[in-house]
Amino acid sequence: MEQTKTELSILIPVYNTVCVDFVRQLQQQAADILREYEIIVADDASTDQACIEQNRQIQEMSHCHYIIKEVNTGSAATRNFLARQSCYRWLLFLDCDMQITDRQFISRYLEPCSSPVVNGGLCIVLDDSLKHTCLRYRYEKAEEPNHTPERRQQQPYQSFRSTNFLIDREVMLRIPFDERFKHSGYEDVFFGKQLRLHDISISHIDNPVLMTDFEDNPAYVAKIERSLHTLHDFRYELQGYSRLLTLAEGIHLTAVRSCLVLFHRIFGPLMRRNLCGSHPLLTIFKLYRTGYYLSIKD
């Protein structure tokens, strides 16, 4: 049965990011079409005091709330916290470092839909100045064809991402994010699996947010390395939900795994130097990730 949405809680976890303009844009869209709405921004104990001070402006906006958490608990726990703080039936979760370019963004989420979870997707800004130098930009741009709603709907649970999604509050409170995931990385993949296990349907629609902010190469490589440790820690629970995991765990011959680990030990530092440099190569990135994962010890 299709459900009409007349009330909305927009929930934004934030860490060391100024999101005042982002919130203002969302507030203006919501005010035009909704009487019952709220925007709650939860700061996960940011270390950048300048960001905190600028974000305090959010508290002065109509229907908006800015909450500063005293202890950093990670994005999974912060999303659960935001859900508990919310008032309305429908929850729209958005990452704080995205942009909205469509004036119908919120309206599109309010259209009738039979699914209690709706994933809007992601698109990457076109920036010629980054296409040869920025590893994160190069990777995300190469993956962009997989972000279309048609591709995502082919594997709706494996394709779930927490960057931009709508969910029924009752479902979110009943099936929260797993707070064992302390760092960003794979907590949304595991959440997608939990939705499948509970037979909660997901609709993937064409309502993307725009990614315009990219870490420098050393920061992105370090972030990937942390996420690979998370993937390794939860490898048994994430089987079938990660292409890298399927590839790595599919190498059963001990001799082959040993050779790949040895290759990474010898050439890993050189590959990392390329990835952190000014002309990173995606082929090396894929090799480095696989070798790094296989080299992680229990």
PDB file of C-alpha atoms in Angstrom:
ATOM      1  CA  MET A   1       0.000   0.000   0.000  1.00  0.00           C
ATOM      2  CA  GLU A   2       1.395   3.401  -0.957  1.00  0.00           C
ATOM      3  CA  GLN A   3       1.944   5.758   1.947  1.00  0.00           C
ATOM      4  CA  THR A   4       1.475   9.522   1.808  1.00  0.00           C
ATOM      5  CA  LYS A   5       4.102  11.471   3.721  1.00  0.00           C
ATOM      6  CA  THR A   6       2.972  14.670   5.437  1.00  0.00           C
ATOM      7  CA  GLU A   7       5.608  15.050   8.143  1.00  0.00           C
ATOM      8  CA  LEU A   8       9.363  14.768   8.081  1.00  0.00           C
ATOM      9  CA  SER A   9      12.402  14.751  10.339  1.00  0.00           C
ATOM     10  CA  ILE A  10      15.600  15.632   8.490  1.00  0.00           C
ATOM     11  CA  LEU A  11      18.545  14.180  10.394  1.00  0.00           C
ATOM     12  CA  ILE A  12      22.184  15.103   9.786  1.00  0.00           C
ATOM     13  CA  PRO A  13      25.190  13.690  11.637  1.00  0.00           C
ATOM     14  CA  VAL A  14      28.156  16.063  11.504  1.00  0.00           C
ATOM     15  CA  TYR A  15      31.817  15.927  12.441  1.00  0.00           C
ATOM     16  CA  ASN A  16      34.286  18.769  11.871  1.00  0.00           C
ATOM     17  CA  THR A  17      32.196  20.150   9.010  1.00  0.00           C
ATOM     18  CA  VAL A  18      30.326  23.439   8.654  1.00  0.00           C
ATOM     19  CA  CYS A  19      26.851  22.677   7.305  1.00  0.00           C
ATOM     20  CA  VAL A  20      24.949  25.939   7.902  1.00  0.00           C
ATOM     21  CA  ASP A  21      24.255  26.625   4.215  1.00  0.00           C
ATOM     22  CA  PHE A  22      23.226  22.999   3.653  1.00  0.00           C
ATOM     23  CA  VAL A  23      20.726  23.155   6.514  1.00  0.00           C
ATOM     24  CA  ARG A  24      19.406  26.524   5.358  1.00  0.00           C
ATOM     25  CA  GLN A  25      18.720  25.125   1.899  1.00  0.00           C
ATOM     26  CA  LEU A  26      16.888  22.119   3.336  1.00  0.00           C
ATOM     27  CA  GLN A  27      14.913  24.359   5.692  1.00  0.00           C
ATOM     28  CA  GLN A  28      13.737  26.532   2.820  1.00  0.00           C
ATOM     29  CA  GLN A  29      12.595  23.532   0.772  1.00  0.00           C
ATOM     30  CA  ALA A  30      10.801  21.926   3.715  1.00  0.00           C
ATOM     31  CA  ALA A  31       9.063  25.170   4.718  1.00  0.00           C
ATOM     32  CA  ASP A  32       7.587  25.524   1.236  1.00  0.00           C
ATOM     33  CA  ILE A  33       5.829  22.150   1.251  1.00  0.00           C
ATOM     34  CA  LEU A  34       5.435  20.940   4.857  1.00  0.00           C
ATOM     35  CA  ARG A  35       3.803  22.214   8.014  1.00  0.00           C
ATOM     36  CA  GLU A  36       5.203  19.463  10.211  1.00  0.00           C
ATOM     37  CA  TYR A  37       8.962  19.113   9.904  1.00  0.00           C
ATOM     38  CA  GLU A  38      12.188  19.442  11.839  1.00  0.00           C
ATOM     39  CA  ILE A  39      15.888  19.441  11.048  1.00  0.00           C
ATOM     40  CA  ILE A  40      18.192  17.988  13.688  1.00  0.00           C
ATOM     41  CA  VAL A  41      21.963  18.204  13.380  1.00  0.00           C
ATOM     42  CA  ALA A  42      23.969  16.093  15.819  1.00  0.00           C
ATOM     43  CA  ASP A  43      27.628  16.992  16.215  1.00  0.00           C
ATOM     44  CA  ASP A  44      29.593  13.855  17.139  1.00  0.00           C
ATOM     45  CA  ALA A  45      32.023  15.614  19.488  1.00  0.00           C
ATOM     46  CA  SER A  46      33.889  17.545  16.800  1.00  0.00           C
ATOM     47  CA  THR A  47      37.449  18.584  17.568  1.00  0.00           C
ATOM     48  CA  ASP A  48      37.306  21.699  15.372  1.00  0.00           C
ATOM     49  CA  GLN A  49      35.878  24.431  17.594  1.00  0.00           C
ATOM     50  CA  ALA A  50      35.539  26.817  14.650  1.00  0.00           C
ATOM     51  CA  CYS A  51      33.118  24.378  12.971  1.00  0.00           C
ATOM     52  CA  ILE A  52      31.115  24.067  16.160  1.00  0.00           C
ATOM     53  CA  GLU A  53      30.834  27.821  16.580  1.00  0.00           C
ATOM     54  CA  GLN A  54      29.671  28.353  12.996  1.00  0.00           C
ATOM     55  CA  ASN A  55      27.165  25.513  13.235  1.00  0.00           C
ATOM     56  CA  ARG A  56      25.575  27.101  16.317  1.00  0.00           C
ATOM     57  CA  GLN A  57      23.697  29.331  13.840  1.00  0.00           C
ATOM     58  CA  ILE A  58      21.540  26.302  13.052  1.00  0.00           C
ATOM     59  CA  GLN A  59      19.869  26.562  16.448  1.00  0.00           C
ATOM     60  CA  GLU A  60      18.533  30.007  15.474  1.00  0.00           C
ATOM     61  CA  MET A  61      16.757  28.739  12.348  1.00  0.00           C
ATOM     62  CA  SER A  62      13.062  27.907  12.421  1.00  0.00           C
ATOM     63  CA  HIS A  63      12.299  24.205  13.060  1.00  0.00           C
ATOM     64  CA  CYS A  64      16.036  23.463  13.429  1.00  0.00           C
ATOM     65  CA  HIS A  65      18.024  22.002  16.321  1.00  0.00           C
ATOM     66  CA  TYR A  66      21.760  21.655  16.834  1.00  0.00           C
ATOM     67  CA  ILE A  67      22.927  19.091  19.384  1.00  0.00           C
ATOM     68  CA  ILE A  68      26.553  18.765  20.463  1.00  0.00           C
ATOM     69  CA  LYS A  69      27.444  15.314  21.790  1.00  0.00           C
ATOM     70  CA  GLU A  70      30.084  15.211  24.496  1.00  0.00           C
ATOM     71  CA  VAL A  71      31.573  11.859  23.426  1.00  0.00           C
ATOM     72  CA  ASN A  72      32.445  10.720  19.907  1.00  0.00           C
ATOM     73  CA  THR A  73      30.561   7.486  19.278  1.00  0.00           C
ATOM     74  CA  GLY A  74      30.798   7.102  15.484  1.00  0.00           C
ATOM     75  CA  SER A  75      28.325   7.566  12.656  1.00  0.00           C
ATOM     76  CA  ALA A  76      26.280   4.421  13.349  1.00  0.00           C
ATOM     77  CA  ALA A  77      25.537   5.406  16.955  1.00  0.00           C
ATOM     78  CA  THR A  78      24.930   9.034  15.954  1.00  0.00           C
ATOM     79  CA  ARG A  79      22.281   8.019  13.408  1.00  0.00           C
ATOM     80  CA  ASN A  80      20.545   5.932  16.076  1.00  0.00           C
ATOM     81  CA  PHE A  81      20.736   8.895  18.446  1.00  0.00           C
ATOM     82  CA  LEU A  82      19.162  11.170  15.825  1.00  0.00           C
ATOM     83  CA  ALA A  83      16.327   8.688  15.241  1.00  0.00           C
ATOM     84  CA  ARG A  84      15.530   8.648  18.958  1.00  0.00           C
ATOM     85  CA  GLN A  85      15.553  12.453  19.073  1.00  0.00           C
ATOM     86  CA  SER A  86      13.159  12.775  16.126  1.00  0.00           C
ATOM     87  CA  CYS A  87       9.449  13.532  16.395  1.00  0.00           C
ATOM     88  CA  TYR A  88       7.930  12.591  13.050  1.00  0.00           C
ATOM     89  CA  ARG A  89       7.128   9.358  11.258  1.00  0.00           C
ATOM     90  CA  TRP A  90       9.436   9.790   8.264  1.00  0.00           C
ATOM     91  CA  LEU A  91      13.173  10.249   8.750  1.00  0.00           C
ATOM     92  CA  LEU A  92      15.421  11.652   6.035  1.00  0.00           C
ATOM     93  CA  PHE A  93      19.110  10.978   6.761  1.00  0.00           C
ATOM     94  CA  LEU A  94      21.722  13.028   4.904  1.00  0.00           C
ATOM     95  CA  ASP A  95      25.497  13.272   5.165  1.00  0.00           C
ATOM     96  CA  CYS A  96      26.631  16.761   6.086  1.00  0.00           C
ATOM     97  CA  ASP A  97      29.278  17.146   3.367  1.00  0.00           C
ATOM     98  CA  MET A  98      26.908  16.783   0.405  1.00  0.00           C
ATOM     99  CA  GLN A  99      25.079  19.386  -1.684  1.00  0.00           C
ATOM    100  CA  ILE A 100      21.584  19.577  -3.138  1.00  0.00           C
ATOM    101  CA  THR A 101      21.143  20.988  -6.627  1.00  0.00           C
ATOM    102  CA  ASP A 102      17.494  20.044  -7.228  1.00  0.00           C
ATOM    103  CA  ARG A 103      14.760  22.316  -5.814  1.00  0.00           C
ATOM    104  CA  GLN A 104      12.399  19.312  -5.815  1.00  0.00           C
ATOM    105  CA  PHE A 105      14.718  17.182  -3.681  1.00  0.00           C
ATOM    106  CA  ILE A 106      12.480  16.944  -0.615  1.00  0.00           C
ATOM    107  CA  SER A 107       9.275  16.860  -2.671  1.00  0.00           C
ATOM    108  CA  ARG A 108      10.498  13.772  -4.503  1.00  0.00           C
ATOM    109  CA  TYR A 109      10.944  11.931  -1.219  1.00  0.00           C
ATOM    110  CA  LEU A 110       7.383  12.785  -0.192  1.00  0.00           C
ATOM    111  CA  GLU A 111       5.827  11.114  -3.220  1.00  0.00           C
ATOM    112  CA  PRO A 112       3.732   8.011  -2.390  1.00  0.00           C
ATOM    113  CA  CYS A 113       5.808   4.839  -2.151  1.00  0.00           C
ATOM    114  CA  SER A 114       5.027   1.372  -0.834  1.00  0.00           C
ATOM    115  CA  SER A 115       8.510   0.813   0.602  1.00  0.00           C
ATOM    116  CA  PRO A 116       9.394   1.904   4.155  1.00  0.00           C
ATOM    117  CA  VAL A 117      12.969   2.619   3.004  1.00  0.00           C
ATOM    118  CA  VAL A 118      13.885   4.802   0.010  1.00  0.00           C
ATOM    119  CA  ASN A 119      17.456   5.360  -1.200  1.00  0.00           C
ATOM    120  CA  GLY A 120      18.010   8.493  -3.296  1.00  0.00           C
ATOM    121  CA  GLY A 121      21.525   7.912  -4.570  1.00  0.00           C
ATOM    122  CA  LEU A 122      24.639   9.930  -5.200  1.00  0.00           C
ATOM    123  CA  CYS A 123      26.237  11.820  -8.079  1.00  0.00           C
ATOM    124  CA  ILE A 124      29.742  13.220  -8.398  1.00  0.00           C
ATOM    125  CA  VAL A 125      30.523  16.800  -9.346  1.00  0.00           C
ATOM    126  CA  LEU A 126      32.326  17.148 -12.669  1.00  0.00           C
ATOM    127  CA  ASP A 127      35.680  18.799 -11.965  1.00  0.00           C
ATOM    128  CA  ASP A 128      38.429  18.575 -14.569  1.00  0.00           C
ATOM    129  CA  SER A 129      40.975  19.912 -12.093  1.00  0.00           C
ATOM    130  CA  LEU A 130      40.616  16.734  -9.996  1.00  0.00           C
ATOM    131  CA  LYS A 131      40.378  14.021 -12.635  1.00  0.00           C
ATOM    132  CA  HIS A 132      44.112  13.245 -12.694  1.00  0.00           C
ATOM    133  CA  THR A 133      45.219  14.217  -9.186  1.00  0.00           C
ATOM    134  CA  CYS A 134      42.507  13.275  -6.646  1.00  0.00           C
ATOM    135  CA  LEU A 135      42.209   9.579  -5.814  1.00  0.00           C
ATOM    136  CA  ARG A 136      38.801   9.852  -4.145  1.00  0.00           C
ATOM    137  CA  TYR A 137      37.413  11.793  -7.093  1.00  0.00           C
ATOM    138  CA  ARG A 138      38.833   9.323  -9.620  1.00  0.00           C
ATOM    139  CA  TYR A 139      37.418   6.327  -7.731  1.00  0.00           C
ATOM    140  CA  GLU A 140      33.961   7.809  -7.146  1.00  0.00           C
ATOM    141  CA  LYS A 141      33.710   8.992 -10.759  1.00  0.00           C
ATOM    142  CA  ALA A 142      34.617   5.508 -12.024  1.00  0.00           C
ATOM    143  CA  GLU A 143      31.955   3.986  -9.752  1.00  0.00           C
ATOM    144  CA  GLU A 144      29.261   6.501 -10.719  1.00  0.00           C
ATOM    145  CA  PRO A 145      27.575   4.191 -13.296  1.00  0.00           C
ATOM    146  CA  ASN A 146      26.788   1.854 -10.380  1.00  0.00           C
ATOM    147  CA  HIS A 147      24.856   4.635  -8.622  1.00  0.00           C
ATOM    148  CA  THR A 148      21.959   4.769 -11.102  1.00  0.00           C
ATOM    149  CA  PRO A 149      18.617   3.696  -9.590  1.00  0.00           C
ATOM    150  CA  GLU A 150      18.301   0.912 -12.159  1.00  0.00           C
ATOM    151  CA  ARG A 151      21.655  -0.596 -11.174  1.00  0.00           C
ATOM    152  CA  ARG A 152      20.983  -0.147  -7.463  1.00  0.00           C
ATOM    153  CA  GLN A 153      17.564  -1.791  -7.705  1.00  0.00           C
ATOM    154  CA  GLN A 154      19.150  -4.934  -9.178  1.00  0.00           C
ATOM    155  CA  GLN A 155      20.725  -5.565  -5.764  1.00  0.00           C
ATOM    156  CA  PRO A 156      18.692  -3.316  -3.475  1.00  0.00           C
ATOM    157  CA  TYR A 157      20.178  -4.426  -0.160  1.00  0.00           C
ATOM    158  CA  GLN A 158      23.810  -4.652  -1.257  1.00  0.00           C
ATOM    159  CA  SER A 159      23.435  -1.200  -2.857  1.00  0.00           C
ATOM    160  CA  PHE A 160      22.059   0.547   0.240  1.00  0.00           C
ATOM    161  CA  ARG A 161      24.076   3.601   1.282  1.00  0.00           C
ATOM    162  CA  SER A 162      23.426   5.847   4.271  1.00  0.00           C
ATOM    163  CA  THR A 163      24.505   9.046   2.514  1.00  0.00           C
ATOM    164  CA  ASN A 164      20.957   9.896   1.431  1.00  0.00           C
ATOM    165  CA  PHE A 165      17.938   7.821   2.470  1.00  0.00           C
ATOM    166  CA  LEU A 166      14.399   8.019   3.832  1.00  0.00           C
ATOM    167  CA  ILE A 167      13.077   5.513   6.374  1.00  0.00           C
ATOM    168  CA  ASP A 168       9.971   4.916   8.455  1.00  0.00           C
ATOM    169  CA  ARG A 169      10.825   5.844  12.059  1.00  0.00           C
ATOM    170  CA  GLU A 170       9.302   2.648  13.445  1.00  0.00           C
ATOM    171  CA  VAL A 171      11.535   0.560  11.185  1.00  0.00           C
ATOM    172  CA  MET A 172      14.615   2.561  12.162  1.00  0.00           C
ATOM    173  CA  LEU A 173      13.939   2.175  15.881  1.00  0.00           C
ATOM    174  CA  ARG A 174      13.260  -1.538  15.482  1.00  0.00           C
ATOM    175  CA  ILE A 175      16.297  -2.177  13.262  1.00  0.00           C
ATOM    176  CA  PRO A 176      18.942   0.373  14.287  1.00  0.00           C
ATOM    177  CA  PHE A 177      22.454   0.666  12.906  1.00  0.00           C
ATOM    178  CA  ASP A 178      24.852  -1.765  14.568  1.00  0.00           C
ATOM    179  CA  GLU A 179      26.903   0.299  17.011  1.00  0.00           C
ATOM    180  CA  ARG A 180      29.793  -2.172  16.939  1.00  0.00           C
ATOM    181  CA  PHE A 181      30.832  -0.188  13.845  1.00  0.00           C
ATOM    182  CA  LYS A 182      32.759   2.597  15.549  1.00  0.00           C
ATOM    183  CA  HIS A 183      34.287   4.136  12.436  1.00  0.00           C
ATOM    184  CA  SER A 184      32.765   5.134   9.126  1.00  0.00           C
ATOM    185  CA  GLY A 185      32.876   2.210   6.713  1.00  0.00           C
ATOM    186  CA  TYR A 186      30.541  -0.723   6.050  1.00  0.00           C
ATOM    187  CA  GLU A 187      28.023   0.136   8.767  1.00  0.00           C
ATOM    188  CA  ASP A 188      25.520   0.997   6.040  1.00  0.00           C
ATOM    189  CA  VAL A 189      26.336  -2.200   4.137  1.00  0.00           C
ATOM    190  CA  PHE A 190      25.560  -4.220   7.271  1.00  0.00           C
ATOM    191  CA  PHE A 191      22.378  -2.206   7.795  1.00  0.00           C
ATOM    192  CA  GLY A 192      21.274  -3.170   4.280  1.00  0.00           C
ATOM    193  CA  LYS A 193      21.781  -6.805   5.197  1.00  0.00           C
ATOM    194  CA  GLN A 194      19.669  -6.385   8.337  1.00  0.00           C
ATOM    195  CA  LEU A 195      16.846  -4.884   6.281  1.00  0.00           C
ATOM    196  CA  ARG A 196      16.909  -7.940   4.017  1.00  0.00           C
ATOM    197  CA  LEU A 197      16.903 -10.338   6.976  1.00  0.00           C
ATOM    198  CA  HIS A 198      13.836  -8.551   8.370  1.00  0.00           C
ATOM    199  CA  ASP A 199      12.135  -8.545   4.953  1.00  0.00           C
ATOM    200  CA  ILE A 200      12.012  -4.732   4.764  1.00  0.00           C
ATOM    201  CA  SER A 201      11.739  -3.573   1.158  1.00  0.00           C
ATOM    202  CA  ILE A 202      13.937  -0.821  -0.298  1.00  0.00           C
ATOM    203  CA  SER A 203      13.081   1.410  -3.247  1.00  0.00           C
ATOM    204  CA  HIS A 204      15.940   3.053  -5.121  1.00  0.00           C
ATOM    205  CA  ILE A 205      14.945   6.291  -6.816  1.00  0.00           C
ATOM    206  CA  ASP A 206      16.652   8.997  -8.856  1.00  0.00           C
ATOM    207  CA  ASN A 207      17.013  11.712  -6.202  1.00  0.00           C
ATOM    208  CA  PRO A 208      20.751  12.095  -5.660  1.00  0.00           C
ATOM    209  CA  VAL A 209      22.798  14.374  -3.503  1.00  0.00           C
ATOM    210  CA  LEU A 210      25.942  15.851  -5.026  1.00  0.00           C
ATOM    211  CA  MET A 211      29.413  14.960  -3.758  1.00  0.00           C
ATOM    212  CA  THR A 212      31.716  17.963  -4.062  1.00  0.00           C
ATOM    213  CA  ASP A 213      34.106  17.527  -1.139  1.00  0.00           C
ATOM    214  CA  PHE A 214      37.040  15.129  -1.485  1.00  0.00           C
ATOM    215  CA  GLU A 215      39.790  14.298   0.999  1.00  0.00           C
ATOM    216  CA  ASP A 216      43.395  14.702  -0.015  1.00  0.00           C
ATOM    217  CA  ASN A 217      45.047  11.484  -1.140  1.00  0.00           C
ATOM    218  CA  PRO A 218      46.902  10.558   2.089  1.00  0.00           C
ATOM    219  CA  ALA A 219      43.747  11.085   4.160  1.00  0.00           C
ATOM    220  CA  TYR A 220      41.667   8.977   1.764  1.00  0.00           C
ATOM    221  CA  VAL A 221      44.197   6.132   1.722  1.00  0.00           C
ATOM    222  CA  ALA A 222      44.264   6.129   5.535  1.00  0.00           C
ATOM    223  CA  LYS A 223      40.451   6.096   5.578  1.00  0.00           C
ATOM    224  CA  ILE A 224      40.380   3.124   3.207  1.00  0.00           C
ATOM    225  CA  GLU A 225      42.893   1.251   5.352  1.00  0.00           C
ATOM    226  CA  ARG A 226      40.704   1.777   8.435  1.00  0.00           C
ATOM    227  CA  SER A 227      37.636   0.574   6.552  1.00  0.00           C
ATOM    228  CA  LEU A 228      39.500  -2.559   5.419  1.00  0.00           C
ATOM    229  CA  HIS A 229      40.195  -3.429   9.049  1.00  0.00           C
ATOM    230  CA  THR A 230      36.465  -3.030   9.700  1.00  0.00           C
ATOM    231  CA  LEU A 231      35.678  -5.257   6.721  1.00  0.00           C
ATOM    232  CA  HIS A 232      38.084  -7.872   8.043  1.00  0.00           C
ATOM    233  CA  ASP A 233      36.581  -7.735  11.543  1.00  0.00           C
ATOM    234  CA  PHE A 234      33.074  -8.308  10.135  1.00  0.00           C
ATOM    235  CA  ARG A 235      34.027 -10.516   7.184  1.00  0.00           C
ATOM    236  CA  TYR A 236      31.840 -13.432   8.193  1.00  0.00           C
ATOM    237  CA  GLU A 237      28.774 -11.226   8.648  1.00  0.00           C
ATOM    238  CA  LEU A 238      29.337  -9.276   5.426  1.00  0.00           C
ATOM    239  CA  GLN A 239      29.734 -12.231   3.086  1.00  0.00           C
ATOM    240  CA  GLY A 240      27.957 -11.460  -0.190  1.00  0.00           C
ATOM    241  CA  TYR A 241      27.801  -7.715   0.532  1.00  0.00           C
ATOM    242  CA  SER A 242      31.258  -6.590  -0.581  1.00  0.00           C
ATOM    243  CA  ARG A 243      32.902  -7.195  -3.955  1.00  0.00           C
ATOM    244  CA  LEU A 244      36.339  -6.924  -2.407  1.00  0.00           C
ATOM    245  CA  LEU A 245      35.417  -9.415   0.308  1.00  0.00           C
ATOM    246  CA  THR A 246      34.036 -11.861  -2.261  1.00  0.00           C
ATOM    247  CA  LEU A 247      37.248 -11.581  -4.264  1.00  0.00           C
ATOM    248  CA  ALA A 248      39.610 -11.900  -1.304  1.00  0.00           C
ATOM    249  CA  GLU A 249      37.756 -14.674   0.488  1.00  0.00           C
ATOM    250  CA  GLY A 250      37.387 -16.535  -2.814  1.00  0.00           C
ATOM    251  CA  ILE A 251      41.138 -17.127  -2.963  1.00  0.00           C
ATOM    252  CA  HIS A 252      41.256 -20.520  -1.253  1.00  0.00           C
ATOM    253  CA  LEU A 253      44.699 -21.763  -2.312  1.00  0.00           C
ATOM    254  CA  THR A 254      47.153 -20.989   0.470  1.00  0.00           C
ATOM    255  CA  ALA A 255      50.033 -20.643  -1.997  1.00  0.00           C
ATOM    256  CA  VAL A 256      48.175 -18.003  -4.013  1.00  0.00           C
ATOM    257  CA  ARG A 257      47.216 -16.002  -0.912  1.00  0.00           C
ATOM    258  CA  SER A 258      50.796 -16.202   0.361  1.00  0.00           C
ATOM    259  CA  CYS A 259      52.151 -14.916  -2.952  1.00  0.00           C
ATOM    260  CA  LEU A 260      49.708 -11.976  -2.933  1.00  0.00           C
ATOM    261  CA  VAL A 261      50.604 -11.108   0.658  1.00  0.00           C
ATOM    262  CA  LEU A 262      54.315 -11.284  -0.174  1.00  0.00           C
ATOM    263  CA  PHE A 263      53.738  -9.077  -3.229  1.00  0.00           C
ATOM    264  CA  HIS A 264      51.992  -6.516  -1.025  1.00  0.00           C
ATOM    265  CA  ARG A 265      54.779  -6.576   1.562  1.00  0.00           C
ATOM    266  CA  ILE A 266      57.377  -5.891  -1.133  1.00  0.00           C
ATOM    267  CA  PHE A 267      55.512  -3.451  -3.344  1.00  0.00           C
ATOM    268  CA  GLY A 268      52.870  -2.083  -0.945  1.00  0.00           C
ATOM    269  CA  PRO A 269      54.962   0.926   0.139  1.00  0.00           C
ATOM    270  CA  LEU A 270      55.620   1.861  -3.497  1.00  0.00           C
ATOM    271  CA  MET A 271      51.940   1.509  -4.361  1.00  0.00           C
ATOM    272  CA  ARG A 272      50.955   3.599  -1.360  1.00  0.00           C
ATOM    273  CA  ARG A 273      53.408   6.272  -2.426  1.00  0.00           C
ATOM    274  CA  ASN A 274      51.698   6.442  -5.812  1.00  0.00           C
ATOM    275  CA  LEU A 275      48.233   6.613  -4.258  1.00  0.00           C
ATOM    276  CA  CYS A 276      49.248   9.426  -1.913  1.00  0.00           C
ATOM    277  CA  GLY A 277      51.006  11.329  -4.695  1.00  0.00           C
ATOM    278  CA  SER A 278      49.775  13.715  -7.359  1.00  0.00           C
ATOM    279  CA  HIS A 279      48.974  11.138 -10.075  1.00  0.00           C
ATOM    280  CA  PRO A 280      47.293   8.132  -8.393  1.00  0.00           C
ATOM    281  CA  LEU A 281      46.311   5.185 -10.574  1.00  0.00           C
ATOM    282  CA  LEU A 282      43.057   3.283 -10.039  1.00  0.00           C
ATOM    283  CA  THR A 283      44.638  -0.019 -11.102  1.00  0.00           C
ATOM    284  CA  ILE A 284      47.202   0.351  -8.327  1.00  0.00           C
ATOM    285  CA  PHE A 285      44.417   1.354  -5.933  1.00  0.00           C
ATOM    286  CA  LYS A 286      42.579  -1.918  -6.586  1.00  0.00           C
ATOM    287  CA  LEU A 287      45.746  -3.972  -6.173  1.00  0.00           C
ATOM    288  CA  TYR A 288      46.667  -2.136  -2.992  1.00  0.00           C
ATOM    289  CA  ARG A 289      43.248  -2.648  -1.387  1.00  0.00           C
ATOM    290  CA  THR A 290      43.244  -6.379  -2.128  1.00  0.00           C
ATOM    291  CA  GLY A 291      46.795  -6.876  -0.893  1.00  0.00           C
ATOM    292  CA  TYR A 292      46.211  -4.762   2.204  1.00  0.00           C
ATOM    293  CA  TYR A 293      43.094  -6.737   3.110  1.00  0.00           C
ATOM    294  CA  LEU A 294      44.844 -10.093   2.639  1.00  0.00           C
ATOM    295  CA  SER A 295      47.745  -8.869   4.792  1.00  0.00           C
ATOM    296  CA  ILE A 296      45.534  -8.084   7.798  1.00  0.00           C
ATOM    297  CA  LYS A 297      46.118 -10.634  10.550  1.00  0.00           C
ATOM    298  CA  ASP A 298      43.448 -11.835  12.959  1.00  0.00           C
TER     299      ASP A 298
END
